[in-house]
Amino acid sequence: MPPTPSVFLNGVPELLVLRLLRDREMYGYELVQAIRETSADQLTFAEGVIYPLLHTLERDGALSTRRQTINGRSRVYYSVTPTGRERFDALSAHWRTLTGAIANVLEAPRHA
Amino acid sequence: MPPTPSVFLNGVPELLVLRLLRDREMYGYELVQAIRETSADQLTFAEGVIYPLLHTLERDGALSTRRQTINGRSRVYYSVTPTGRERFDALSAHWRTLTGAIANVLEAPRHA
DNA sequence: GTATATGCCTTGCGGCGATAGGTATGTCAA
DNA sequence: TTGACATACCTATCGCCGCAAGGCATATAC
């Protein structure tokens, strides 16, 4: 009886980063704010979470980078690779499965 | 900008345990299987997760216990206290808020 | 007689997110 | 002009939760 891989219950930052980057390339600082804004301040993952995550995803081949200097400040833009897209699809499916299962337990009738 | 308390993204075992015990008293071994069964094998939290959690919840006054011996085997039945019920309500509300926020990000239009 | 299910428990590890810094440039108000 | 704030990158350390992997004891089944 294999336990539920905790990859799903945490891993939310990864899920959201891949989702946002699926639409368009973004840079780290932008992602931090985008998550906060598109979740109406319900979700806040600080830079200490996002930057290491981006580095890991790049190392794993899920993201590719493009460096650009704007107004004297250096930005690192991230894009999702085909590998990253597969990873997102898998994570996303798993997230739906798990939240669905949790919802089932939460709404289960008394003697189920 | 306070970060998202991770209590919500983990803490799923606690949420489910409180939910199941809200209906009727159960013992640890029974809870382990109930979670697995009511989630159709999607969620499996082993005894190493559930037992320490039950002890913590009892210590915090969220659960009360009743010991009973059946067929020579000793069982520890857990019930939700009023404190535990409040705790469940809060956790539950938070879970809905967070999953809702995550869903918003996942389904956000391109330029949101 | 030894495997399996039941029923309780604990120790130790790993990994992720949180905390809390550091560096540097640009802008704006005092 | 300097000091605060936003922008934009980064890292090291910590804490905690769930995971792995056991141990102990009794009942049943083969």
PDB file of C-alpha atoms in Angstrom, chain A:
ATOM      1  CA  MET A   1       0.000   0.000   0.000  1.00  0.00           C
ATOM      2  CA  PRO A   2       2.103   2.904  -1.295  1.00  0.00           C
ATOM      3  CA  PRO A   3       1.486   6.121   0.611  1.00  0.00           C
ATOM      4  CA  THR A   4       0.255   9.243  -1.044  1.00  0.00           C
ATOM      5  CA  PRO A   5       3.305  10.939  -2.553  1.00  0.00           C
ATOM      6  CA  SER A   6       3.520  14.248  -0.756  1.00  0.00           C
ATOM      7  CA  VAL A   7       4.615  15.787  -4.022  1.00  0.00           C
ATOM      8  CA  PHE A   8       0.991  16.779  -4.465  1.00  0.00           C
ATOM      9  CA  LEU A   9       0.175  18.342  -1.176  1.00  0.00           C
ATOM     10  CA  ASN A  10       3.164  20.550  -1.226  1.00  0.00           C
ATOM     11  CA  GLY A  11       4.466  21.354  -4.699  1.00  0.00           C
ATOM     12  CA  VAL A  12       1.873  24.072  -5.075  1.00  0.00           C
ATOM     13  CA  PRO A  13       4.468  26.752  -5.888  1.00  0.00           C
ATOM     14  CA  GLU A  14       5.792  24.565  -8.684  1.00  0.00           C
ATOM     15  CA  LEU A  15       2.307  23.987 -10.004  1.00  0.00           C
ATOM     16  CA  LEU A  16       1.520  27.696 -10.097  1.00  0.00           C
ATOM     17  CA  VAL A  17       4.855  28.734 -11.589  1.00  0.00           C
ATOM     18  CA  LEU A  18       4.516  26.235 -14.408  1.00  0.00           C
ATOM     19  CA  ARG A  19       0.942  27.339 -14.988  1.00  0.00           C
ATOM     20  CA  LEU A  20       1.783  31.030 -15.257  1.00  0.00           C
ATOM     21  CA  LEU A  21       4.806  30.433 -17.442  1.00  0.00           C
ATOM     22  CA  ARG A  22       2.713  28.265 -19.716  1.00  0.00           C
ATOM     23  CA  ASP A  23       1.006  31.443 -20.929  1.00  0.00           C
ATOM     24  CA  ARG A  24       4.061  33.647 -21.364  1.00  0.00           C
ATOM     25  CA  GLU A  25       7.635  34.015 -20.272  1.00  0.00           C
ATOM     26  CA  MET A  26       8.102  35.830 -16.973  1.00  0.00           C
ATOM     27  CA  TYR A  27      10.932  36.677 -14.599  1.00  0.00           C
ATOM     28  CA  GLY A  28      11.202  35.664 -10.964  1.00  0.00           C
ATOM     29  CA  TYR A  29      10.245  38.906  -9.329  1.00  0.00           C
ATOM     30  CA  GLU A  30       7.281  39.144 -11.670  1.00  0.00           C
ATOM     31  CA  LEU A  31       6.150  35.629 -10.771  1.00  0.00           C
ATOM     32  CA  VAL A  32       6.176  36.382  -7.067  1.00  0.00           C
ATOM     33  CA  GLN A  33       3.752  39.212  -7.612  1.00  0.00           C
ATOM     34  CA  ALA A  34       1.684  37.478 -10.251  1.00  0.00           C
ATOM     35  CA  ILE A  35       0.907  34.623  -7.874  1.00  0.00           C
ATOM     36  CA  ARG A  36      -0.094  37.057  -5.199  1.00  0.00           C
ATOM     37  CA  GLU A  37      -2.235  39.131  -7.525  1.00  0.00           C
ATOM     38  CA  THR A  38      -3.991  36.424  -9.487  1.00  0.00           C
ATOM     39  CA  SER A  39      -4.902  34.769  -6.194  1.00  0.00           C
ATOM     40  CA  ALA A  40      -6.245  38.013  -4.757  1.00  0.00           C
ATOM     41  CA  ASP A  41      -3.614  37.990  -1.996  1.00  0.00           C
ATOM     42  CA  GLN A  42      -4.639  34.531  -0.849  1.00  0.00           C
ATOM     43  CA  LEU A  43      -1.375  32.974  -1.973  1.00  0.00           C
ATOM     44  CA  THR A  44       2.013  34.486  -1.221  1.00  0.00           C
ATOM     45  CA  PHE A  45       5.240  32.659  -1.955  1.00  0.00           C
ATOM     46  CA  ALA A  46       8.291  34.758  -1.222  1.00  0.00           C
ATOM     47  CA  GLU A  47      11.421  35.043  -3.317  1.00  0.00           C
ATOM     48  CA  GLY A  48      13.172  32.538  -1.083  1.00  0.00           C
ATOM     49  CA  VAL A  49      10.732  29.965  -2.383  1.00  0.00           C
ATOM     50  CA  ILE A  50      10.438  31.005  -6.020  1.00  0.00           C
ATOM     51  CA  TYR A  51      14.062  31.571  -6.992  1.00  0.00           C
ATOM     52  CA  PRO A  52      15.425  28.222  -5.805  1.00  0.00           C
ATOM     53  CA  LEU A  53      12.429  26.565  -7.428  1.00  0.00           C
ATOM     54  CA  LEU A  54      13.148  28.242 -10.760  1.00  0.00           C
ATOM     55  CA  HIS A  55      16.758  27.110 -10.579  1.00  0.00           C
ATOM     56  CA  THR A  56      15.710  23.554  -9.873  1.00  0.00           C
ATOM     57  CA  LEU A  57      13.203  23.501 -12.702  1.00  0.00           C
ATOM     58  CA  GLU A  58      15.789  24.893 -15.083  1.00  0.00           C
ATOM     59  CA  ARG A  59      18.329  22.314 -13.980  1.00  0.00           C
ATOM     60  CA  ASP A  60      15.725  19.621 -14.601  1.00  0.00           C
ATOM     61  CA  GLY A  61      15.096  20.909 -18.103  1.00  0.00           C
ATOM     62  CA  ALA A  62      11.551  22.055 -17.392  1.00  0.00           C
ATOM     63  CA  LEU A  63      12.400  25.711 -17.938  1.00  0.00           C
ATOM     64  CA  SER A  64      14.711  27.623 -20.241  1.00  0.00           C
ATOM     65  CA  THR A  65      16.106  31.083 -19.571  1.00  0.00           C
ATOM     66  CA  ARG A  66      16.781  34.268 -21.462  1.00  0.00           C
ATOM     67  CA  ARG A  67      18.686  37.133 -19.870  1.00  0.00           C
ATOM     68  CA  GLN A  68      17.830  40.719 -20.622  1.00  0.00           C
ATOM     69  CA  THR A  69      18.819  44.077 -19.162  1.00  0.00           C
ATOM     70  CA  ILE A  70      16.057  46.652 -18.798  1.00  0.00           C
ATOM     71  CA  ASN A  71      16.629  50.096 -17.281  1.00  0.00           C
ATOM     72  CA  GLY A  72      19.989  48.960 -15.988  1.00  0.00           C
ATOM     73  CA  ARG A  73      18.390  46.092 -14.122  1.00  0.00           C
ATOM     74  CA  SER A  74      19.035  42.542 -15.170  1.00  0.00           C
ATOM     75  CA  ARG A  75      16.122  40.210 -15.634  1.00  0.00           C
ATOM     76  CA  VAL A  76      16.068  36.473 -16.161  1.00  0.00           C
ATOM     77  CA  TYR A  77      13.078  35.414 -18.192  1.00  0.00           C
ATOM     78  CA  TYR A  78      11.856  31.848 -17.869  1.00  0.00           C
ATOM     79  CA  SER A  79       9.949  29.831 -20.449  1.00  0.00           C
ATOM     80  CA  VAL A  80       8.406  26.388 -20.215  1.00  0.00           C
ATOM     81  CA  THR A  81      10.077  23.688 -22.292  1.00  0.00           C
ATOM     82  CA  PRO A  82       8.224  20.670 -23.700  1.00  0.00           C
ATOM     83  CA  THR A  83       9.521  18.750 -20.699  1.00  0.00           C
ATOM     84  CA  GLY A  84       8.096  21.404 -18.439  1.00  0.00           C
ATOM     85  CA  ARG A  85       4.786  21.258 -20.204  1.00  0.00           C
ATOM     86  CA  GLU A  86       4.550  17.523 -19.611  1.00  0.00           C
ATOM     87  CA  ARG A  87       5.499  18.072 -16.019  1.00  0.00           C
ATOM     88  CA  PHE A  88       2.764  20.623 -15.605  1.00  0.00           C
ATOM     89  CA  ASP A  89       0.179  18.379 -17.203  1.00  0.00           C
ATOM     90  CA  ALA A  90       1.104  15.558 -14.846  1.00  0.00           C
ATOM     91  CA  LEU A  91       1.163  17.799 -11.776  1.00  0.00           C
ATOM     92  CA  SER A  92      -2.080  19.428 -12.741  1.00  0.00           C
ATOM     93  CA  ALA A  93      -3.853  16.128 -13.252  1.00  0.00           C
ATOM     94  CA  HIS A  94      -2.571  14.916  -9.939  1.00  0.00           C
ATOM     95  CA  TRP A  95      -3.687  18.038  -8.174  1.00  0.00           C
ATOM     96  CA  ARG A  96      -7.195  17.591  -9.509  1.00  0.00           C
ATOM     97  CA  THR A  97      -7.253  13.948  -8.490  1.00  0.00           C
ATOM     98  CA  LEU A  98      -6.086  14.677  -4.979  1.00  0.00           C
ATOM     99  CA  THR A  99      -8.309  17.639  -4.305  1.00  0.00           C
ATOM    100  CA  GLY A 100     -11.183  15.597  -5.687  1.00  0.00           C
ATOM    101  CA  ALA A 101     -10.374  12.740  -3.326  1.00  0.00           C
ATOM    102  CA  ILE A 102     -10.131  15.123  -0.395  1.00  0.00           C
ATOM    103  CA  ALA A 103     -13.442  16.665  -1.359  1.00  0.00           C
ATOM    104  CA  ASN A 104     -14.967  13.202  -1.394  1.00  0.00           C
ATOM    105  CA  VAL A 105     -13.828  12.544   2.150  1.00  0.00           C
ATOM    106  CA  LEU A 106     -14.992  15.961   3.311  1.00  0.00           C
ATOM    107  CA  GLU A 107     -18.421  15.407   1.824  1.00  0.00           C
ATOM    108  CA  ALA A 108     -18.746  11.714   2.554  1.00  0.00           C
ATOM    109  CA  PRO A 109     -22.007  10.536   4.101  1.00  0.00           C
ATOM    110  CA  ARG A 110     -21.754   9.283   7.646  1.00  0.00           C
ATOM    111  CA  HIS A 111     -21.271   5.590   7.118  1.00  0.00           C
ATOM    112  CA  ALA A 112     -19.313   5.533   3.884  1.00  0.00           C
TER     113      ALA A 112
END
